[in-house]
Tab-separated table of N, CA and C in Angstrom:
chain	number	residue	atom	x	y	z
A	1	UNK	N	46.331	-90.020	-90.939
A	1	UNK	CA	44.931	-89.687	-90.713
A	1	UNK	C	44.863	-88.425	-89.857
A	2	UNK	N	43.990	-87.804	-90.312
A	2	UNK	CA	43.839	-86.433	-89.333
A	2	UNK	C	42.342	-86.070	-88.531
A	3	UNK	N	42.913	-85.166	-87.101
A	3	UNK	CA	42.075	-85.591	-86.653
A	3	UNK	C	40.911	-84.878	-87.099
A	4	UNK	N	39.769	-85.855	-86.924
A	4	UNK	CA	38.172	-84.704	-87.161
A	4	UNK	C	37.340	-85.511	-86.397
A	5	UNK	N	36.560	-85.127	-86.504
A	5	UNK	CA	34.910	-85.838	-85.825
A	5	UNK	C	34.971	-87.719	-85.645
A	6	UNK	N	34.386	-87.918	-85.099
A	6	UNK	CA	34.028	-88.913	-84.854
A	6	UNK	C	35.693	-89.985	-84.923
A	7	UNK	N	36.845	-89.402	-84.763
A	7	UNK	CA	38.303	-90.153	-84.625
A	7	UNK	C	38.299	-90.442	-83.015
A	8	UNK	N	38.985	-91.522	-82.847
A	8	UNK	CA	39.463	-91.785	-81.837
A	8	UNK	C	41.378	-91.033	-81.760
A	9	UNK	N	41.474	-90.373	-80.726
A	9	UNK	CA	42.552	-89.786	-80.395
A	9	UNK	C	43.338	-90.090	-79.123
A	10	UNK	N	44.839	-90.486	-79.331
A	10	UNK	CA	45.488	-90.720	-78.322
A	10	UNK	C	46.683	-89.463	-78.225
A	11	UNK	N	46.368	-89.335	-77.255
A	11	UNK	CA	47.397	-87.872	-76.782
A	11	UNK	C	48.132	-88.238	-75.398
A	12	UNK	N	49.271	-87.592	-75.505
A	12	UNK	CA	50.611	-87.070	-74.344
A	12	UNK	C	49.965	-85.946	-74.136
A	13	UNK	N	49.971	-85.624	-72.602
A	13	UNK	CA	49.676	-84.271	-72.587
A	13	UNK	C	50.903	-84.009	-70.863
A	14	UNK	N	50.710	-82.710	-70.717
A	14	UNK	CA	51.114	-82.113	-69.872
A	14	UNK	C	50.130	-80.866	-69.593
A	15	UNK	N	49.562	-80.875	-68.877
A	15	UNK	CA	48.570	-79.251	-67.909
A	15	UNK	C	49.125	-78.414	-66.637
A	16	UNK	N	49.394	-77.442	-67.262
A	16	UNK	CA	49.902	-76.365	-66.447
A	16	UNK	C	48.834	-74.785	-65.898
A	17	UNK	N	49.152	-74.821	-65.210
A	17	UNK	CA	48.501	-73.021	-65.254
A	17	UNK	C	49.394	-72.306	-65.401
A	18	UNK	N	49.389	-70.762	-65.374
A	18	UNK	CA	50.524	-69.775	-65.706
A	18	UNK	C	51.349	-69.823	-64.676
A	19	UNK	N	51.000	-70.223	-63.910
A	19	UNK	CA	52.415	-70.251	-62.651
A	19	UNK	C	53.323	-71.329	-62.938
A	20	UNK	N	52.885	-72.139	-64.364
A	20	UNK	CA	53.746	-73.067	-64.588
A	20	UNK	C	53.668	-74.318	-63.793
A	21	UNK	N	53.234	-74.509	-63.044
A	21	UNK	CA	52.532	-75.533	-62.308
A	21	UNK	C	51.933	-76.579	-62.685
A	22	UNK	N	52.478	-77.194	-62.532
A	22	UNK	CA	51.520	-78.525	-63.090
A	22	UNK	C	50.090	-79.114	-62.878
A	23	UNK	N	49.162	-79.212	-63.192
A	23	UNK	CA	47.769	-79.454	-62.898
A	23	UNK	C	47.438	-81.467	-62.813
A	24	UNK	N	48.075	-81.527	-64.201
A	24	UNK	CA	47.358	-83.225	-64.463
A	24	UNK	C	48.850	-82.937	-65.918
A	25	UNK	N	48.935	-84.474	-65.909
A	25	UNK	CA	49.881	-85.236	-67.220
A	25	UNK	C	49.677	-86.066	-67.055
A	26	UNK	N	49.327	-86.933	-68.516
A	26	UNK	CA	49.802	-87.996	-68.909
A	26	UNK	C	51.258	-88.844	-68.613
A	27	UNK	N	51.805	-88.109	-68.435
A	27	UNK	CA	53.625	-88.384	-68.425
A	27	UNK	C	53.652	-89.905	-67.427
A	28	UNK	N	54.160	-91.171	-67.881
A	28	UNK	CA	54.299	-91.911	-67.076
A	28	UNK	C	53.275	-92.874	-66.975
A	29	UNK	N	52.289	-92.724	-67.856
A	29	UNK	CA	51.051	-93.312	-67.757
A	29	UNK	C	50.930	-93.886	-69.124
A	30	UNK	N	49.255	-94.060	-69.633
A	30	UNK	CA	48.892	-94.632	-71.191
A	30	UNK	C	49.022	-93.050	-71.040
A	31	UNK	N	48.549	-92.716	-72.650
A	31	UNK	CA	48.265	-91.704	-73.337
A	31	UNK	C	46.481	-91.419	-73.041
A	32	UNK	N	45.881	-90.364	-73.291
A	32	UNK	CA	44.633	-90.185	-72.906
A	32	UNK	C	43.973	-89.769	-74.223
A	33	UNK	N	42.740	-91.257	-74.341
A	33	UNK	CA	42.659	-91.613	-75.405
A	33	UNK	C	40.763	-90.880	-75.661
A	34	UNK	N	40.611	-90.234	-76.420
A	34	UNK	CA	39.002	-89.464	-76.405
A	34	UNK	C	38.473	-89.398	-77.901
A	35	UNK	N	36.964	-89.529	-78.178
A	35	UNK	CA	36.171	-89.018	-79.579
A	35	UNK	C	36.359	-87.879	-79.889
A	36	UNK	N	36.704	-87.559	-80.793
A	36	UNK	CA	37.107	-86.208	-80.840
A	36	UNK	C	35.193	-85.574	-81.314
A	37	UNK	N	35.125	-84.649	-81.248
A	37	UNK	CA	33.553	-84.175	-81.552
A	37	UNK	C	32.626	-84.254	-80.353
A	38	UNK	N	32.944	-85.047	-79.466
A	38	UNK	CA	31.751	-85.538	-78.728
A	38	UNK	C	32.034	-85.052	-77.191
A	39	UNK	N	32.841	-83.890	-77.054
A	39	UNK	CA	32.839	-82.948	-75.947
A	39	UNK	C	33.534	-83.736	-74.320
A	40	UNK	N	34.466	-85.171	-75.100
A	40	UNK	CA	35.120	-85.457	-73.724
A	40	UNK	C	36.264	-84.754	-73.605
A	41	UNK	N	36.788	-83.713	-74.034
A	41	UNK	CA	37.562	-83.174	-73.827
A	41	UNK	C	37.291	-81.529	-73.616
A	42	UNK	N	37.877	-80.613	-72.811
A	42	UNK	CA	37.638	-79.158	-73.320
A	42	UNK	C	37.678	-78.725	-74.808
A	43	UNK	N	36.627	-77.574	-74.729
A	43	UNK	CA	36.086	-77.331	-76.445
A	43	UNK	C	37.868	-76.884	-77.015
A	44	UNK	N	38.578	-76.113	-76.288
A	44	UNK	CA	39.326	-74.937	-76.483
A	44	UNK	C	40.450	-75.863	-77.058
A	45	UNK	N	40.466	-77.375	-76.355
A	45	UNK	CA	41.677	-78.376	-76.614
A	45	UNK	C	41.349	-78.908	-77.933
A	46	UNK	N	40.131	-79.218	-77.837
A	46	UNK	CA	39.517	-80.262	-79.472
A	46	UNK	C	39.924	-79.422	-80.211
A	47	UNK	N	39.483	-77.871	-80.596
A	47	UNK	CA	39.813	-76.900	-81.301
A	47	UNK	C	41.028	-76.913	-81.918
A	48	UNK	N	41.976	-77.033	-80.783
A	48	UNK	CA	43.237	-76.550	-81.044
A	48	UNK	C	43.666	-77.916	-82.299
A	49	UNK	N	43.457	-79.337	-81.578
A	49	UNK	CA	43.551	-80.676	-82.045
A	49	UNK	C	43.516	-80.661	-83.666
A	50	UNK	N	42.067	-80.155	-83.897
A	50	UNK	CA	41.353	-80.801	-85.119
A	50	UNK	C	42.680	-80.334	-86.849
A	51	UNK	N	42.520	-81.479	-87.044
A	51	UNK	CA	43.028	-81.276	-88.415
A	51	UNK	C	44.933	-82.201	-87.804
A	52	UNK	N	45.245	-81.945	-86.812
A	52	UNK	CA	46.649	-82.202	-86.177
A	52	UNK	C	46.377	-84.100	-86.840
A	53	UNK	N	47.611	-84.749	-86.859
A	53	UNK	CA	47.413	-86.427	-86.893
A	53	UNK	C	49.065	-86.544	-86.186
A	54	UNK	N	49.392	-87.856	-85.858
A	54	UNK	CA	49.929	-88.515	-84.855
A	54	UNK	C	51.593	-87.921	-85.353
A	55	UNK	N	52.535	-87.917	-84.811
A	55	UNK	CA	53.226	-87.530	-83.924
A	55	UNK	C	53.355	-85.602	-84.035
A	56	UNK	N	52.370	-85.087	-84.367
A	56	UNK	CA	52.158	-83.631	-84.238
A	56	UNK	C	52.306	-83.187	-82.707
A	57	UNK	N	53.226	-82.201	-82.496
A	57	UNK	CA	53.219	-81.721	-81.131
A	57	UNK	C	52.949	-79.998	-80.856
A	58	UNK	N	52.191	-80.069	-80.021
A	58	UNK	CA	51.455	-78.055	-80.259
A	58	UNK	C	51.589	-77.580	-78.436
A	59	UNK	N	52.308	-76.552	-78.247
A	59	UNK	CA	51.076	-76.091	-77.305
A	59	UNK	C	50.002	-75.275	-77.690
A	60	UNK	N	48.898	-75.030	-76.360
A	60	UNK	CA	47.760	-74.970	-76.418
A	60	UNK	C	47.960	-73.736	-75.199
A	61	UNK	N	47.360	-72.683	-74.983
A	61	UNK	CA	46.462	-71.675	-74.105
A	61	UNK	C	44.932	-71.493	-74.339
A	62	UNK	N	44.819	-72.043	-73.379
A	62	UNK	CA	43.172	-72.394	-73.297
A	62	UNK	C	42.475	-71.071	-72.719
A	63	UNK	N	41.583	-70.307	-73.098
A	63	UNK	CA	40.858	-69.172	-72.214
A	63	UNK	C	39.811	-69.369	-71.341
A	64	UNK	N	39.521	-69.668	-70.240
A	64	UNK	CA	38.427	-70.124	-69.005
A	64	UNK	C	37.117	-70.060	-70.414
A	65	UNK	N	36.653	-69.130	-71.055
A	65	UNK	CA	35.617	-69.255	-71.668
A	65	UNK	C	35.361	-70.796	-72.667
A	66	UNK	N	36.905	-71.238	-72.954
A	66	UNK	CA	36.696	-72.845	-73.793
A	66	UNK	C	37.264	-73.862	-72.777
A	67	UNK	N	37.630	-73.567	-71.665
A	67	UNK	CA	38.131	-74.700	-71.074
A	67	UNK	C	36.548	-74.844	-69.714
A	68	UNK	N	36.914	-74.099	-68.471
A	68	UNK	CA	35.669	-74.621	-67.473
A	68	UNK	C	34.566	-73.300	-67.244
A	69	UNK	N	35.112	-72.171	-67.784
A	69	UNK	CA	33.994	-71.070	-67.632
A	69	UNK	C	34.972	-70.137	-66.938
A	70	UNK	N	34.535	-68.794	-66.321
A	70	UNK	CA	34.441	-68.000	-65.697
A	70	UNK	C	34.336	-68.392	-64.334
A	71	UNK	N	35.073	-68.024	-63.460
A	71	UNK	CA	34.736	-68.394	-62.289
A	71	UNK	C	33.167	-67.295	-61.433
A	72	UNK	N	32.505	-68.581	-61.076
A	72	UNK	CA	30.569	-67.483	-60.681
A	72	UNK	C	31.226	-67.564	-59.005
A	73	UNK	N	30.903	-66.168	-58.740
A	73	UNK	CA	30.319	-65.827	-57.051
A	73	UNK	C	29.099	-66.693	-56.910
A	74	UNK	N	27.907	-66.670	-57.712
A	74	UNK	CA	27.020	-67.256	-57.573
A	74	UNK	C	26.639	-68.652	-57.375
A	75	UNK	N	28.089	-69.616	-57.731
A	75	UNK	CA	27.695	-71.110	-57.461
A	75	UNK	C	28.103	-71.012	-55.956
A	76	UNK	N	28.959	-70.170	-55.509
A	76	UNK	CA	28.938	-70.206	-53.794
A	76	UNK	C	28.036	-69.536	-53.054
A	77	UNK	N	27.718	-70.682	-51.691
A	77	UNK	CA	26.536	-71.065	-51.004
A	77	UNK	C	26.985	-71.325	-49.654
A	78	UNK	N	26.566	-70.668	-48.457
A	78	UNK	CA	26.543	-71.206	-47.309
A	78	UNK	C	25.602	-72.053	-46.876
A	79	UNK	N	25.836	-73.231	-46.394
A	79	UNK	CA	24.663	-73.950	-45.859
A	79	UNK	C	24.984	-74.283	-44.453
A	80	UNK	N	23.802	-74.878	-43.979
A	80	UNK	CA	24.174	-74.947	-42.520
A	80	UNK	C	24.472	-76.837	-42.212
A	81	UNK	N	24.951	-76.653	-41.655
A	81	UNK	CA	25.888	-78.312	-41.163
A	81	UNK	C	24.662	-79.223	-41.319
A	82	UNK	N	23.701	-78.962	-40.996
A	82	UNK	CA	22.023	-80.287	-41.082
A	82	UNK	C	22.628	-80.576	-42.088
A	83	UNK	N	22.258	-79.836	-43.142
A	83	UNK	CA	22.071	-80.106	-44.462
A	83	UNK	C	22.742	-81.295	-44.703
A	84	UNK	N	23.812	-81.663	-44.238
A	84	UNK	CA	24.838	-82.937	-44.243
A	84	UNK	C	24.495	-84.159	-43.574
A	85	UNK	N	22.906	-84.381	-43.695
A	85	UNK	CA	23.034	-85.393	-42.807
A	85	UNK	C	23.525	-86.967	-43.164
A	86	UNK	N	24.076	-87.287	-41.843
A	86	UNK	CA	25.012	-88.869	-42.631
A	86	UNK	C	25.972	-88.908	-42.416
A	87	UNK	N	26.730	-87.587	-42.670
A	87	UNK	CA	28.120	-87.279	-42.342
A	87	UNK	C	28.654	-87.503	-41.349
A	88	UNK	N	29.514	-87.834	-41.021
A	88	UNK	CA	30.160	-87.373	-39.671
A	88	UNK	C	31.024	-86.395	-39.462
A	89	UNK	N	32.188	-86.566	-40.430
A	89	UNK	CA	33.052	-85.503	-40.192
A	89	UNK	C	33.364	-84.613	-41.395
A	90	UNK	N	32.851	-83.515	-41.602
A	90	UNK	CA	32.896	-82.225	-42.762
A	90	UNK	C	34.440	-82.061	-42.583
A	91	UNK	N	34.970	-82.286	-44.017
A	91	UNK	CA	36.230	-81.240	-44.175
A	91	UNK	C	36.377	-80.415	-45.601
A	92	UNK	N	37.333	-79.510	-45.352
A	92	UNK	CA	37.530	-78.310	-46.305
A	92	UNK	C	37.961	-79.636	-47.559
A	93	UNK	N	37.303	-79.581	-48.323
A	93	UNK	CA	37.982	-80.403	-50.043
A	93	UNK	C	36.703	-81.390	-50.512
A	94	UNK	N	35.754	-81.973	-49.179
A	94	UNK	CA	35.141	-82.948	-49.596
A	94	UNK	C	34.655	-82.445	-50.343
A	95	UNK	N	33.704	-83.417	-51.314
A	95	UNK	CA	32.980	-83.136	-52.232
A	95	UNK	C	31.827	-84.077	-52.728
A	96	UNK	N	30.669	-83.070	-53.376
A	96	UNK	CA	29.340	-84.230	-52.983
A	96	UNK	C	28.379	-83.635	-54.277
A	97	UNK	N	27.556	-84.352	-54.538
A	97	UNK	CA	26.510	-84.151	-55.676
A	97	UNK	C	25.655	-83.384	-54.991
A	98	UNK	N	25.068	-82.510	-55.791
A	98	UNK	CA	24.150	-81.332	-55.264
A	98	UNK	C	23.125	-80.724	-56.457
A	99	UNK	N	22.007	-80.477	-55.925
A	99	UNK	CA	20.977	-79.702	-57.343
A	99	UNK	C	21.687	-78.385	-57.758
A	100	UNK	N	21.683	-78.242	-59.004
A	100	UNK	CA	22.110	-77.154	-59.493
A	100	UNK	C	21.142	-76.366	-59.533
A	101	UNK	N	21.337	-74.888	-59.800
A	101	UNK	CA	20.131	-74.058	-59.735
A	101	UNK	C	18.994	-74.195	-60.874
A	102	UNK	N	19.674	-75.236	-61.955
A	102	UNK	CA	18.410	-75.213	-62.937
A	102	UNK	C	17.930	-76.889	-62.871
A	103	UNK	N	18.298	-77.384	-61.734
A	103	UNK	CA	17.738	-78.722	-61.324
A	103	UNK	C	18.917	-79.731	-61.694
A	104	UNK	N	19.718	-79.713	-62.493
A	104	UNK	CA	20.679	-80.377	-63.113
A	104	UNK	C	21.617	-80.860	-61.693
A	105	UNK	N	22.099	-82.332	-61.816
A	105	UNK	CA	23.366	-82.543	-61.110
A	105	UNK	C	24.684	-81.822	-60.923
A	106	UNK	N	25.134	-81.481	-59.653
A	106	UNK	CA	26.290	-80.642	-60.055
A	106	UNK	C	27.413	-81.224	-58.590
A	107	UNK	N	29.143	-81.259	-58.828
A	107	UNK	CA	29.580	-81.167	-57.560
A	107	UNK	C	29.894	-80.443	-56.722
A	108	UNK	N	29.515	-79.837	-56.422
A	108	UNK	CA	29.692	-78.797	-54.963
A	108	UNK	C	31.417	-79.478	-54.084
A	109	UNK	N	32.272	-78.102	-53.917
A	109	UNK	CA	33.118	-78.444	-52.746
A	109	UNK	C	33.168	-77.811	-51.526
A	110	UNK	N	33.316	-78.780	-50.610
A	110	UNK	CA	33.758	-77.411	-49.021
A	110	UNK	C	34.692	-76.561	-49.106
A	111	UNK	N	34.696	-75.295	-49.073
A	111	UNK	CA	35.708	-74.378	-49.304
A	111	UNK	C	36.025	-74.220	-47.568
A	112	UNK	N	35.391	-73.859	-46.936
A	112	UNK	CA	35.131	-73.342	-45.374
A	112	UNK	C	34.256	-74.060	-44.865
A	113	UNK	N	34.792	-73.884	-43.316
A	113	UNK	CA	33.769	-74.368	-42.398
A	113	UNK	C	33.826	-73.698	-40.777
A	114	UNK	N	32.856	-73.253	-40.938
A	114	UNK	CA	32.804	-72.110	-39.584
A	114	UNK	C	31.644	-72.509	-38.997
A	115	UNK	N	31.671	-73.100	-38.099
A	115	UNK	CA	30.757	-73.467	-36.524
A	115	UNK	C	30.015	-74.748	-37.555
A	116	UNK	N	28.560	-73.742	-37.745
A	116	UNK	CA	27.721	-75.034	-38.520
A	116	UNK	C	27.621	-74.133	-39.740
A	117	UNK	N	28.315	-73.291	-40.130
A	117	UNK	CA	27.986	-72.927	-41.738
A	117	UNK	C	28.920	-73.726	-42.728
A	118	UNK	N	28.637	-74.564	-43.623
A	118	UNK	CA	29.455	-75.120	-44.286
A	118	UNK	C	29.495	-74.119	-45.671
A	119	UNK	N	30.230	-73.460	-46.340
A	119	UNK	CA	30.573	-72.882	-47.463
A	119	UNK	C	31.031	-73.569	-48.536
A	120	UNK	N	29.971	-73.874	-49.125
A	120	UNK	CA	30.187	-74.421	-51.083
A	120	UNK	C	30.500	-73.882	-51.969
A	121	UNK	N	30.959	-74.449	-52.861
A	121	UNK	CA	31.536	-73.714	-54.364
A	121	UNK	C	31.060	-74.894	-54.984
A	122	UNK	N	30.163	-74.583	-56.166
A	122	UNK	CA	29.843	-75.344	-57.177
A	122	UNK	C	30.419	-75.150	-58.785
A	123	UNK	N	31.855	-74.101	-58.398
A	123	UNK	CA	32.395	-73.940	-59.378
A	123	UNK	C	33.353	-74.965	-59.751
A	124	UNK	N	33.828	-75.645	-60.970
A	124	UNK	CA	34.559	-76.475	-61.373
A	124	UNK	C	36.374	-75.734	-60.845
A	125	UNK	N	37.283	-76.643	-60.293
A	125	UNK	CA	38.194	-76.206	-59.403
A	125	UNK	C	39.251	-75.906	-60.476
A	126	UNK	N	39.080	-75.873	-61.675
A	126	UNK	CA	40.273	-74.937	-63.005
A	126	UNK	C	39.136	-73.646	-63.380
A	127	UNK	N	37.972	-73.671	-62.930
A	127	UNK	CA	36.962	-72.409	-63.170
A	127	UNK	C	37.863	-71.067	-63.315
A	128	UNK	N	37.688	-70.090	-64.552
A	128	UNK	CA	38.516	-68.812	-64.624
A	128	UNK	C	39.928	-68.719	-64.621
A	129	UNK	N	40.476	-70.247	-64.884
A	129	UNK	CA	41.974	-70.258	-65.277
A	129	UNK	C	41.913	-70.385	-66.649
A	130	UNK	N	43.085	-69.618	-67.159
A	130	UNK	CA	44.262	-70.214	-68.484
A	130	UNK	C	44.266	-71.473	-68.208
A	131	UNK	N	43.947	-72.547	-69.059
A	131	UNK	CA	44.697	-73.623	-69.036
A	131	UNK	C	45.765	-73.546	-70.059
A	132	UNK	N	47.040	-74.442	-69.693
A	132	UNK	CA	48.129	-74.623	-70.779
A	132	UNK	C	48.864	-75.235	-70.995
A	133	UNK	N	48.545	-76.503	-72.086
A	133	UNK	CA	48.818	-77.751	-72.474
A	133	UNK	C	49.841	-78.053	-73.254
A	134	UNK	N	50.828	-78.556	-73.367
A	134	UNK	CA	51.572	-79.124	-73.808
A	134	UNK	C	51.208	-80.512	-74.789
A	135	UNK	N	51.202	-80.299	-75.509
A	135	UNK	CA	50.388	-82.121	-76.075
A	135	UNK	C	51.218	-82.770	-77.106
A	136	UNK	N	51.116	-83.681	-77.215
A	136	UNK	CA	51.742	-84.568	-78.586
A	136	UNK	C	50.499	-85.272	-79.093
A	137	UNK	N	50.788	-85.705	-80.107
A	137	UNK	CA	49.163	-86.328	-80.821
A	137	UNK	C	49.990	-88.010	-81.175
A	138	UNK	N	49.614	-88.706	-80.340
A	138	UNK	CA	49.927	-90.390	-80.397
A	138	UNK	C	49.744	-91.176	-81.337
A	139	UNK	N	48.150	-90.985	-81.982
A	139	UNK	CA	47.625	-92.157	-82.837
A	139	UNK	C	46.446	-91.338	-82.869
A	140	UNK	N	45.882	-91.641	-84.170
A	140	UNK	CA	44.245	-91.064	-84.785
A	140	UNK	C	43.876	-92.455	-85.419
A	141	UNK	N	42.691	-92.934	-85.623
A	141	UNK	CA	41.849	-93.965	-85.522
A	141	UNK	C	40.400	-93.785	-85.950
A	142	UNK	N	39.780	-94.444	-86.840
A	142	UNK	CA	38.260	-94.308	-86.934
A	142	UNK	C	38.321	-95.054	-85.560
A	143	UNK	N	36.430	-94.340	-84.933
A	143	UNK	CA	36.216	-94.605	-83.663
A	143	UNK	C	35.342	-95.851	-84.542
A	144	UNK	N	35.101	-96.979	-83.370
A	144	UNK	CA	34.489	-98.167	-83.934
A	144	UNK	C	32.686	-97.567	-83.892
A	145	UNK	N	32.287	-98.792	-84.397
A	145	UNK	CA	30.615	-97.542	-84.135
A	145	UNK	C	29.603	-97.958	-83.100
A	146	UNK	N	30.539	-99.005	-81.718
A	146	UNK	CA	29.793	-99.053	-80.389
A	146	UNK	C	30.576	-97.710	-79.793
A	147	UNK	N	31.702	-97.431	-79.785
A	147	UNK	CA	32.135	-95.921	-79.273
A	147	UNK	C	31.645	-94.841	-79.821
A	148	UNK	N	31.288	-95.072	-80.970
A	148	UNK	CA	30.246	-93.513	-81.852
A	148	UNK	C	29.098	-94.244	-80.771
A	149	UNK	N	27.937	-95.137	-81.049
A	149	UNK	CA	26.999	-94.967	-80.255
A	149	UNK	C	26.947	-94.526	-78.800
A	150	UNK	N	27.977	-94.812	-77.939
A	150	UNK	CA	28.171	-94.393	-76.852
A	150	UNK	C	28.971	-93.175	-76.275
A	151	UNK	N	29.444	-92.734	-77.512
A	151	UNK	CA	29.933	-91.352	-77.461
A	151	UNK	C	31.357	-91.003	-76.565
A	152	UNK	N	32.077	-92.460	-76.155
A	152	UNK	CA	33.481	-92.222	-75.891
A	152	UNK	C	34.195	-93.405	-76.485
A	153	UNK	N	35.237	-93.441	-76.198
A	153	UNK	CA	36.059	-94.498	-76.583
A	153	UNK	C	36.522	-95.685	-75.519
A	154	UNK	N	36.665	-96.501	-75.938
A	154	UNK	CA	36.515	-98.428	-75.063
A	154	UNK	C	38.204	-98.648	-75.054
A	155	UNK	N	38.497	-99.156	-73.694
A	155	UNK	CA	39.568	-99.915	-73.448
A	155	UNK	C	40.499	-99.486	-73.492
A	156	UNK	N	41.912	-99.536	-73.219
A	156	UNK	CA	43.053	-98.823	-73.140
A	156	UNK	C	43.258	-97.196	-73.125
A	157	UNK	N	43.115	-96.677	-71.923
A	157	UNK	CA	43.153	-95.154	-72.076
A	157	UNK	C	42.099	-94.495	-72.277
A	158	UNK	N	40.810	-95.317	-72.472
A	158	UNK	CA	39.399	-95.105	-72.784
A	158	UNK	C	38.309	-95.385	-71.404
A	159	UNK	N	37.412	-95.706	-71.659
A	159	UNK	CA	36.210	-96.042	-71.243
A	159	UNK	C	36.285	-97.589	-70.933
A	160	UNK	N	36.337	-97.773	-69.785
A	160	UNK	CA	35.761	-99.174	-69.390
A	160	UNK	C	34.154	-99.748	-68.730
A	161	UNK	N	33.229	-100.762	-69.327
A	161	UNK	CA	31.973	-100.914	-68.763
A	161	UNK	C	31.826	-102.202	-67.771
């Protein structure tokens, strides 16, 4: 079976950046199991995927434009320490839900923290990287049609409710 739309997909992966570095793997774990079509994965990865079926192995170079974007000056924000109220102790990594500029949910991280200015980045933390994947293709599957209605995949390596 090959993969296309609406398949359930189980993949090996390995994520690197160009420094060769490792980001995230599967290795050691289940396989990471997603709808293919329905955007739980980066566009740039599905892309690469579609048409591949099970034990197919590819790498992948992902360009920031199909994986998390461009990295924006503009999602970074100084705010001042109030703004945190609740908190007790601010550190450089936390991370918290915040309005996006077009009202939308977004996570904001502490990059800096100087006196009471806390410095945000609401950029996604692979923002303006190469990603570069290593993958094997596990198993392809019609998705059942409570995972088409819900738009991921259930149980093992999937979605749990």
């Amino acid at each position: 079976m090959l993969i296309a739309a609406n398949k359930a997909v189980s993949i090996d992966y390995t994520l690197t950046n160009d420094a060769g570095e490792v980001i995230d793997s599967s290795a050691g774990g289940a396989p990471l199991v997603y709808l293919h079509g329905a955007g739980n994965i980066i566009v740039g990865l599905e892309k690469a995927l579609l048409g591949k079926q099970a034990g197919d192995e590819l790498k992948v170079a992902v360009e920031p434009e199909d994986a998390y974007g461009e990295y924006s000056a503009e999602l970074v924000a100084t705010l001042n320490r109030s703004m945190f109220e609740g908190v007790d102790e601010l550190e450089v990594g936390m991370q918290f839900h915040a309005s996006g500029p077009d009202g939308s949910m977004q996570i904001v991280t502490i990059r800096e923290l100087d006196g009471d200015d806390v410095i945000v980045d609401g950029n996604h933390p692979l923002a303006g990287q190469r990603l570069n994947f290593q993958v094997k293709v596990v198993a392809v599957r019609d998705a059942s049609e409570e995972e088409l209605a819900h738009g991921h995949i259930h149980g093992e390596g999937g979605h749990h409710h």
